[in-house]
Short mmCIF file of C-alpha atoms in Angstrom, two decimals:
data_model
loop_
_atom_site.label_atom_id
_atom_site.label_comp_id
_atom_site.label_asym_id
_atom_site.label_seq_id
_atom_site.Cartn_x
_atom_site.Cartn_y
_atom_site.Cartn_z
CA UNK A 173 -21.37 37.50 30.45
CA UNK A 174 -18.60 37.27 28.16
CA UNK A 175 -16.18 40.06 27.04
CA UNK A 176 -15.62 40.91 23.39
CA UNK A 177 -12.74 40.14 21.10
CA UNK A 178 -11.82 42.35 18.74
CA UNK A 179 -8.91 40.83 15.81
CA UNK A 180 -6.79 43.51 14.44
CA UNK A 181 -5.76 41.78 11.25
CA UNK A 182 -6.53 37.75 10.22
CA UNK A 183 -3.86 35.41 11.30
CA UNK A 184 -0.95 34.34 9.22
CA UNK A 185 0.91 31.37 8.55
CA UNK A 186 4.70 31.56 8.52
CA UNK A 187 6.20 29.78 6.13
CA UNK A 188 9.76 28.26 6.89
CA UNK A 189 12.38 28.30 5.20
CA UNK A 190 12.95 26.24 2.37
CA UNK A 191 16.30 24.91 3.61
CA UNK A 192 14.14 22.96 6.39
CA UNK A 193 12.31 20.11 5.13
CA UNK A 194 10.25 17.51 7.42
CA UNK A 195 9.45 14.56 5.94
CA UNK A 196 5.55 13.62 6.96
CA UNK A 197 4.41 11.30 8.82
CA UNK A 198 2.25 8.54 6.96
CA UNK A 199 1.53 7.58 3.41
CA UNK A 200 2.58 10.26 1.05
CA UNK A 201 0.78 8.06 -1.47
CA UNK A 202 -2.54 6.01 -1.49
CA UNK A 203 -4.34 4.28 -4.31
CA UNK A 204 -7.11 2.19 -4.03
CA UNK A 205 -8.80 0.48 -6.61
CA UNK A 206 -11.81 -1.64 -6.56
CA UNK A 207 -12.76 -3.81 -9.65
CA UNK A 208 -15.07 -6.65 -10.29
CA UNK A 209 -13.69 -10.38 -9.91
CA UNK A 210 -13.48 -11.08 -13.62
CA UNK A 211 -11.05 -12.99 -15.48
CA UNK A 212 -8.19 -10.39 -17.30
CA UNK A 213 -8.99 -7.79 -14.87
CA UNK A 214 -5.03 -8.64 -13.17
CA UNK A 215 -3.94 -7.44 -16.23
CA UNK A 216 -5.48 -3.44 -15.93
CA UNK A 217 -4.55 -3.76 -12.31
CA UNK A 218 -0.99 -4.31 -12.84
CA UNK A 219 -1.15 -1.98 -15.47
CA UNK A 220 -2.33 0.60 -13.60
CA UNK A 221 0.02 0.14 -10.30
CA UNK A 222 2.99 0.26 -12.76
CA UNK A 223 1.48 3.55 -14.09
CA UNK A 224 0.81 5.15 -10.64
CA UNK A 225 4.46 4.38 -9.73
CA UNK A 226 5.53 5.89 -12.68
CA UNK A 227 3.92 8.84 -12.33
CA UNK A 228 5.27 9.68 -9.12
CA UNK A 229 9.28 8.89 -9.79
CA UNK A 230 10.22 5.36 -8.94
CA UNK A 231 12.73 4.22 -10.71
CA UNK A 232 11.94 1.76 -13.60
CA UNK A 233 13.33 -1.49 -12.21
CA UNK A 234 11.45 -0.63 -9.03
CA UNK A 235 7.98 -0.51 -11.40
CA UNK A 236 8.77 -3.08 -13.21
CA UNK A 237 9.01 -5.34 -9.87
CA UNK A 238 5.77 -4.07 -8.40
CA UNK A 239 3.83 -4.43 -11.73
CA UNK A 240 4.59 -7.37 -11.93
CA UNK A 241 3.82 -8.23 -7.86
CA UNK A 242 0.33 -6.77 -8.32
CA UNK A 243 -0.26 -8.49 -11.53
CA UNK A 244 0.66 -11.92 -10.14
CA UNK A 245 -2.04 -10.85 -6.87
CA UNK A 246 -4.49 -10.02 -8.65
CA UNK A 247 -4.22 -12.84 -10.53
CA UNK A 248 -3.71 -15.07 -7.29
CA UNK A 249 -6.96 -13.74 -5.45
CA UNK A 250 -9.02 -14.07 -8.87
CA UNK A 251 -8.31 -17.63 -8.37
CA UNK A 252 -8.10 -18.25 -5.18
CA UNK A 253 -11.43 -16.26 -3.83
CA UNK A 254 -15.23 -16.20 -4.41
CA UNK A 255 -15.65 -12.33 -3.70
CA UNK A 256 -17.48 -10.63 -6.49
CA UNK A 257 -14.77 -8.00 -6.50
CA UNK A 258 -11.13 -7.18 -5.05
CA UNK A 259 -8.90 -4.11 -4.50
CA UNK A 260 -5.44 -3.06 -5.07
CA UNK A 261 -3.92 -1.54 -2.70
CA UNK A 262 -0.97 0.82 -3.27
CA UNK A 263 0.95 2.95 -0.81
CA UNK A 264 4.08 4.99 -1.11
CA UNK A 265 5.99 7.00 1.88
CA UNK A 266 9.27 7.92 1.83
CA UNK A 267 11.24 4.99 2.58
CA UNK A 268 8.93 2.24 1.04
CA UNK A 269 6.52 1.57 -1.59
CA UNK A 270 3.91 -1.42 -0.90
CA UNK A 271 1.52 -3.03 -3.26
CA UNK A 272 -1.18 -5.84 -1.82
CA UNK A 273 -4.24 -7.09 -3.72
CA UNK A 274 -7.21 -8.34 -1.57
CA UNK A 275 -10.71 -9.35 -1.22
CA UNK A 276 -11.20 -7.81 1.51
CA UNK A 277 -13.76 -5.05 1.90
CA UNK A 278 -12.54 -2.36 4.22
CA UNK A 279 -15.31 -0.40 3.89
CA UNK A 280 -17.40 -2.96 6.31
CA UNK A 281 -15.31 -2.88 9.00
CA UNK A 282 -14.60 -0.38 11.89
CA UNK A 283 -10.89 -1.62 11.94
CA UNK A 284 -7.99 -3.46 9.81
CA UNK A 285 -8.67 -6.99 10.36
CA UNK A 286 -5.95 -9.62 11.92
CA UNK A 287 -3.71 -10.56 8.58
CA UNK A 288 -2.16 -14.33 9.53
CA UNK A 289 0.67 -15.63 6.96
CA UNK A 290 0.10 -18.52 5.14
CA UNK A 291 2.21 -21.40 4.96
CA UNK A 292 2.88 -23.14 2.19
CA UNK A 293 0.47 -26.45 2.91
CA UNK A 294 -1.98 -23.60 2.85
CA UNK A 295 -2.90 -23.18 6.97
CA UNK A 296 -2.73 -20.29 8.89
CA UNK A 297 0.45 -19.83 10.98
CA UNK A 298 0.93 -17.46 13.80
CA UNK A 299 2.28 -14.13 13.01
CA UNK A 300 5.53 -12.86 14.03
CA UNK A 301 4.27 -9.56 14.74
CA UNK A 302 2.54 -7.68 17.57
CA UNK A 303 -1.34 -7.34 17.57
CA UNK A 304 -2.92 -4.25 15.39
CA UNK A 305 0.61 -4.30 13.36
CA UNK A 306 0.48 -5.19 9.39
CA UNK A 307 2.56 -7.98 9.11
CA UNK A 308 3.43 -6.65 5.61
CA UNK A 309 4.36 -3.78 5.87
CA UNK A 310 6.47 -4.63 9.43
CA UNK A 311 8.52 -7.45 8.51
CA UNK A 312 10.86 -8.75 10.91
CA UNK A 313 12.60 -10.85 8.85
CA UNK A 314 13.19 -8.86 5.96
CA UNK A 315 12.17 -11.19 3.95
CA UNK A 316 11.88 -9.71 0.15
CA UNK A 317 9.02 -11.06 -2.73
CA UNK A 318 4.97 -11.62 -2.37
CA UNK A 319 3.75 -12.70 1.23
CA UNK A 320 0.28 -14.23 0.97
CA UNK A 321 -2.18 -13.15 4.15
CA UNK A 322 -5.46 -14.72 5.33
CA UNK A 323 -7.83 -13.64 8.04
CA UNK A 324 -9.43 -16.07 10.29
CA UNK A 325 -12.77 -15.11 8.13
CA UNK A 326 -11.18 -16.14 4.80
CA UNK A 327 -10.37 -13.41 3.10
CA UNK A 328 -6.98 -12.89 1.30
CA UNK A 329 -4.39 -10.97 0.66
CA UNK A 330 -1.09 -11.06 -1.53
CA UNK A 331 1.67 -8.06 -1.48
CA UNK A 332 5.02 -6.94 -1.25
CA UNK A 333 6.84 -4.06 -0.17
CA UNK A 334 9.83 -2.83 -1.06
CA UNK A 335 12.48 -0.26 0.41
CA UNK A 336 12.38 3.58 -1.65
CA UNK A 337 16.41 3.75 -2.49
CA UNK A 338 15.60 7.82 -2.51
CA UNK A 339 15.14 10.43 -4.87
CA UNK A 340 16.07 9.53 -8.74
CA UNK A 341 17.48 11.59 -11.26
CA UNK A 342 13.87 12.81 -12.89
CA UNK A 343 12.70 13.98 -9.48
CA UNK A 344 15.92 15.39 -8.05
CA UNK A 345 13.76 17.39 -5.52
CA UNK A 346 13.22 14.02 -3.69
CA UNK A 347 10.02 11.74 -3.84
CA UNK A 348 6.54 13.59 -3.74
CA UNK A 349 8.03 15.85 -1.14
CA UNK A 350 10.57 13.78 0.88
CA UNK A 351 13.85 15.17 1.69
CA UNK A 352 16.45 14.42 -1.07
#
């Protein structure tokens, strides 16, 4: 039979100090936003990555540039899909912020499916990047603008992602919690 335990006081967590600051690992920003497949809809979406941005400290320019990457997405997979809806994808850490628009329903799958780059006669070429890796948000050849992704299902996907220059002057503390 086993003994009992008796707990003199509940446990505490030490806090440490605030000179030490770890930067987390993963996304310290997500947004995902699911809308119908309706003509003018790239519009809100764009609208609203620009506003999400802005709301956490990126600097203007770099808004600007993604608002106008997810507008021209969403735009893209409105034409380019049959899908009775898409999502905008939006993801922030501390050393990159990445935007992508896509058909694809995550929700249906167990895992991330196999994103292929497109070329530009429209077929799928092999990717550059290891298996289970996001060839947008890995890319090798740092190659800068909107890369356009299709799995071997047919879904698409359209994104960018650009490099987080660091804290800016309205959020001298650093970006959402990253070191300054």
């Amino acid at each position: 039979m086993g003994s009992a335990i008796q707990v003199g006081a509940l446990p505490r967590i030490l806090k440490s100090s605030d000179d030490e600051q770890v930067a987390p690992a993963g996304p310290l920003f997500s947004l995902t936003l699911e809308t119908r497949r309706l003509h003018g809809t790239y519009q809100v979406v764009g609208d609203l990555a620009g506003a999400a941005l802005g709301a956490m400290g990126v600097p203007a320019w770099l808004v600007r540039r993604m608002t106008d990457a997810a507008r021209v997405a969403a735009h893209h997979v409105v034409g380019h899909s049959t899908a009775a809806s898409y999502q905008l994808q939006v993801t922030a850490d501390c050393s990159s912020v990445t935007v992508a628009v896509t058909d694809y329903d995550d929700q249906m799958m167990a895992r991330p499916p196999a994103w292929l780059p497109v070329g530009s006669d429209n077929t799928l070429l092999p990717s550059e990047v290891p298996p289970g890796v996001d060839p947008l948000t890995h890319n090798p050849n740092g190659a800068d603008g909107l890369h356009l992704h299709r799995t071997l299902d047919g879904y698409v996907r359209l994104g960018c992602q650009a490099s987080w220059p660091g804290p800016s002057r309205a959020h001298p503390a650093g970006f959402l919690g990253c070191p300054p």
